[in-house]
Short mmCIF file of C-alpha atoms in Angstrom, two decimals:
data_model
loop_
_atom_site.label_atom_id
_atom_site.label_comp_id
_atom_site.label_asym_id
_atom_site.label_seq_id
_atom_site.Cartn_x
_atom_site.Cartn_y
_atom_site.Cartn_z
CA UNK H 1 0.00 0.00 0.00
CA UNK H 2 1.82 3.10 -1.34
CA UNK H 3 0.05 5.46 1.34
CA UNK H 4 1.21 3.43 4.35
CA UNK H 5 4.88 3.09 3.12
CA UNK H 6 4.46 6.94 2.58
CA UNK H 7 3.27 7.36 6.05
CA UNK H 8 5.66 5.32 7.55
CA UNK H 9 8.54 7.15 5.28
CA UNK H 10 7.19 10.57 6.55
CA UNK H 11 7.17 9.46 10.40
CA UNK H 12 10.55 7.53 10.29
CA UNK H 13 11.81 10.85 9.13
CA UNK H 14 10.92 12.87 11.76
CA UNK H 15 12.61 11.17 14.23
CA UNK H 16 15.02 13.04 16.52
CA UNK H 17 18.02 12.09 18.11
CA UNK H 18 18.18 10.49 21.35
CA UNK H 19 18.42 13.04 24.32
CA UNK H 20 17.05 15.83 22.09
CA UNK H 21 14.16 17.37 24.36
CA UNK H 22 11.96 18.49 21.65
CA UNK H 23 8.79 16.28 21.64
CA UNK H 24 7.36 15.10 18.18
CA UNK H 25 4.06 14.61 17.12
CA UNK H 26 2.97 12.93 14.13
CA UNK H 27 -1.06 13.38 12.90
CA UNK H 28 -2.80 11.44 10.97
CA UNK H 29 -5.62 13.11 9.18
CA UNK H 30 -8.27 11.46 7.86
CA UNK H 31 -10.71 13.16 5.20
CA UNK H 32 -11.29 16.81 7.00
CA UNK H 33 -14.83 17.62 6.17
CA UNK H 34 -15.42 21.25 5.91
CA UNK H 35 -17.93 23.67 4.17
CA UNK H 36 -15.45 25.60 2.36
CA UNK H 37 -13.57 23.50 0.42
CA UNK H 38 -13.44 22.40 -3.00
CA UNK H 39 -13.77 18.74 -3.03
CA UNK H 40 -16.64 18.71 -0.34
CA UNK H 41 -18.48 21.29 -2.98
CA UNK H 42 -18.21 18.55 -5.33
CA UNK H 43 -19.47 15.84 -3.27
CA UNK H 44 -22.57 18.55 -2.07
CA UNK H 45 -23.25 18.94 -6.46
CA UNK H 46 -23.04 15.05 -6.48
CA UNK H 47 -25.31 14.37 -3.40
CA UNK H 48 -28.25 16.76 -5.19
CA UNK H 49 -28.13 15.14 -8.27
CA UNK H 50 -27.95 11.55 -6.20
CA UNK H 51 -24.78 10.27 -5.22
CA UNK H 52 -23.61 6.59 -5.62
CA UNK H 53 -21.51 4.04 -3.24
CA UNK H 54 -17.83 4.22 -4.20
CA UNK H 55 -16.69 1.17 -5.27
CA UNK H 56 -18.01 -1.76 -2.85
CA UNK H 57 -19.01 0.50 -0.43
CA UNK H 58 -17.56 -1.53 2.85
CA UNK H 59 -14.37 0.17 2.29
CA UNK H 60 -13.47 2.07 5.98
CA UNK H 61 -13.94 6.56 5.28
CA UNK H 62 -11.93 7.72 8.37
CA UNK H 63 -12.98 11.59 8.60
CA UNK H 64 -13.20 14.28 10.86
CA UNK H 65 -15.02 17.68 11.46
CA UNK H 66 -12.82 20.60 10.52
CA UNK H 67 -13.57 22.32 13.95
CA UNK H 68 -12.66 18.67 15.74
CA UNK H 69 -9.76 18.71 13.53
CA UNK H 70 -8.56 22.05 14.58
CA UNK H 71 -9.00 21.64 18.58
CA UNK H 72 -7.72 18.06 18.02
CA UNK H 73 -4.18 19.80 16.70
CA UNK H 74 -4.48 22.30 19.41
CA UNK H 75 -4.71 19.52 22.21
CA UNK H 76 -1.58 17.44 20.72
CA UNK H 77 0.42 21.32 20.75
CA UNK H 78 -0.88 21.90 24.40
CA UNK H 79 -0.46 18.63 25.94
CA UNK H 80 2.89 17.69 26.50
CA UNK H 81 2.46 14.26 27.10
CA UNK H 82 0.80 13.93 23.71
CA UNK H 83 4.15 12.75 21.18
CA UNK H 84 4.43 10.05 18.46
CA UNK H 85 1.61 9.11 15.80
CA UNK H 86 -1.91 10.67 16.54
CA UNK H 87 -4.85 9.57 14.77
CA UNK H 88 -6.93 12.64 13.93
CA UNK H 89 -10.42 11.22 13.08
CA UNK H 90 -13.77 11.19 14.62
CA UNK H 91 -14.85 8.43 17.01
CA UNK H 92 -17.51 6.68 14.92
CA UNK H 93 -16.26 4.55 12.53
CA UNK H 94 -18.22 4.68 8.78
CA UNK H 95 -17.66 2.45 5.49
CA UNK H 96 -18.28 4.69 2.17
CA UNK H 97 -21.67 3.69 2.37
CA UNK H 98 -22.58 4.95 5.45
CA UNK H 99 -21.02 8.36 4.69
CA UNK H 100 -22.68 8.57 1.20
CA UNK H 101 -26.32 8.22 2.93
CA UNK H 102 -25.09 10.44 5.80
CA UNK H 103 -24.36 13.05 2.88
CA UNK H 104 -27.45 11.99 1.16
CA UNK H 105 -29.62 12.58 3.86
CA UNK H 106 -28.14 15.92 4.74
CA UNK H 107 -28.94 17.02 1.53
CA UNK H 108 -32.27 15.74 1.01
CA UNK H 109 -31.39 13.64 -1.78
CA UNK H 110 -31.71 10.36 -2.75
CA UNK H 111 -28.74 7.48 -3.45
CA UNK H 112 -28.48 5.87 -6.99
CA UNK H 113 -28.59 2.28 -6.45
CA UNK H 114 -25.61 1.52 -8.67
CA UNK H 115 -22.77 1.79 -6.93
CA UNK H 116 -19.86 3.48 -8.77
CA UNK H 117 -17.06 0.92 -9.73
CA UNK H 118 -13.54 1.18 -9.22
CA UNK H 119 -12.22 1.16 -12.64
CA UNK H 120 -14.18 4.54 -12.94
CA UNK H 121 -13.24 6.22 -9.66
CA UNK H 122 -9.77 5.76 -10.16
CA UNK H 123 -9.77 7.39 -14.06
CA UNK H 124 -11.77 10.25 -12.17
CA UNK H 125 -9.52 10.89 -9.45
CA UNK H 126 -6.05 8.82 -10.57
CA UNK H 127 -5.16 5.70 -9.52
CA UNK H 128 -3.18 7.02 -6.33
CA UNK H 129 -5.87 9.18 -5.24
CA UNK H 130 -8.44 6.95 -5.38
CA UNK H 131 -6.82 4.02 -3.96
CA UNK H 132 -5.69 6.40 -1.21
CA UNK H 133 -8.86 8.11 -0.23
CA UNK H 134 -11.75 6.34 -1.60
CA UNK H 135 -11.50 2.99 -2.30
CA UNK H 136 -8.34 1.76 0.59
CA UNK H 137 -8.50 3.55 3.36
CA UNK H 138 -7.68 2.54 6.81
CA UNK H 139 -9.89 1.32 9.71
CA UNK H 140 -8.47 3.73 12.30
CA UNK H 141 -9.45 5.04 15.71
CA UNK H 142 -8.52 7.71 17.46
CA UNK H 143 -7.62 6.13 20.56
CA UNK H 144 -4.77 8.99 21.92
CA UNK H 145 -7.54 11.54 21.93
CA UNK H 146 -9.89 9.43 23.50
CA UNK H 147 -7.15 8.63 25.98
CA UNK H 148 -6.72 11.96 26.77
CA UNK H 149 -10.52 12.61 27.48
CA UNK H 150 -10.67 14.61 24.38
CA UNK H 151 -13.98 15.80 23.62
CA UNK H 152 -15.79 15.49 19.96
CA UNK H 153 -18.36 18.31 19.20
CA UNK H 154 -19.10 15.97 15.91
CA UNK H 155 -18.84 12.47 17.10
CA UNK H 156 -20.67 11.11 14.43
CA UNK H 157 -20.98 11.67 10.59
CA UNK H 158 -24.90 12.21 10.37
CA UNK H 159 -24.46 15.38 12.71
CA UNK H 160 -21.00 16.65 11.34
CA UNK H 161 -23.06 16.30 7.56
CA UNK H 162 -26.11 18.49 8.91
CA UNK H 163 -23.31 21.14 10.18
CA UNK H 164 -21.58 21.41 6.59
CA UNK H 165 -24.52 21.66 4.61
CA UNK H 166 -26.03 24.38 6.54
CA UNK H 167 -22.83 26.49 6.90
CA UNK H 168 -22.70 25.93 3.04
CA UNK H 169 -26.39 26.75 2.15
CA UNK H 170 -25.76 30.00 3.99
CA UNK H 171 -22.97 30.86 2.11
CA UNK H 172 -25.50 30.55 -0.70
CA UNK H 173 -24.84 28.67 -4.01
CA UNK H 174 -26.40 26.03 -6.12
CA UNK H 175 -27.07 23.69 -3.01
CA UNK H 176 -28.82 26.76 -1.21
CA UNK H 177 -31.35 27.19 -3.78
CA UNK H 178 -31.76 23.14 -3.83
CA UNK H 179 -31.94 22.72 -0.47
CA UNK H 180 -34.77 25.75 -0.23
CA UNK H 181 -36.76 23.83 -3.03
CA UNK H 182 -36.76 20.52 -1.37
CA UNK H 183 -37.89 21.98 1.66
CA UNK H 184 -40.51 24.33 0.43
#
């Protein structure tokens, strides 16, 4: 898996020599979901005009709420005990499924019932960024933030899905006029 020997490349790396006092932290991100950004406006145009599975749809979507993601980095800089790999990702674990429908259903909108198939995702995106993001991700938890009594304000994807599509219908757009129709 390219990604994990990237990962591990990127960690190994920022190891420090013995005795040095500085403390290292290494996050791991998974998908940041945020209003403002342009791959989640894609995914909003996709979800009104019906979104479809990825691929088999059982494949693990580690994400995280922007705002989570931000106090999550602030925690790991503040807490001094916090050093080595930390998994920044939201508690609740989804498959690609379960975040299309959570997307789906923040939207209003419906899911095709063909699921989109690999060959296709990966000339959409490129073979690395597909394989990466969409269609092999990991099955991670974020345990060290859990440990350290960190609290979620989006602990699970239905609620962090609401939050981005209303901070992005009032913001205005395509997907404010949608969602204004389907709920008139």
């Amino acid at each position: 898996k390219q990604w994990y020997q990237r990962r591990v490349r990127g960690e190994a790396s920022s190891t420090l020599p013995e005795g040095c006092p500085t403390r290292v932290v290494n996050p791991r991100f998974g998908v940041v979901l945020a209003h403002d950004t342009d791959p989640l406006k894609l995914l909003l145009k996709l979800a009104i005009t019906g979104s479809s599975v990825v691929g088999s749809g059982k494949q693990p979507f580690p994400w995280i709420h922007m705002k989570d993601a931000v106090q999550a980095v602030h925690t790991c800089i503040e807490d001094e005990s916090v050093q080595g790999p930390v998994n920044l990702v939201a508690p609740q674990i989804v498959d690609n499924k379960q975040f299309t429908h959570a997307l789906a259903n923040a939207c209003l909108a419906g899911v095709q019932k063909v699921n989109l198939p690999e060959f296709l995702v990966r000339l959409m995106y490129g073979t690395e960024r597909a394989d990466c993001i969409l269609l092999d991700s990991p099955k991670v938890a974020p345990q060290k933030l859990l440990d350290l009594g960190f609290q979620f304000q989006y602990e699970d994807v239905d609620s962090a899905m609401r939050d981005i599509v209303e901070a992005e219908c009032k913001e205005g757009g395509v997907l404010n006029m949608y969602m204004r129709k389907k709920k008139g």
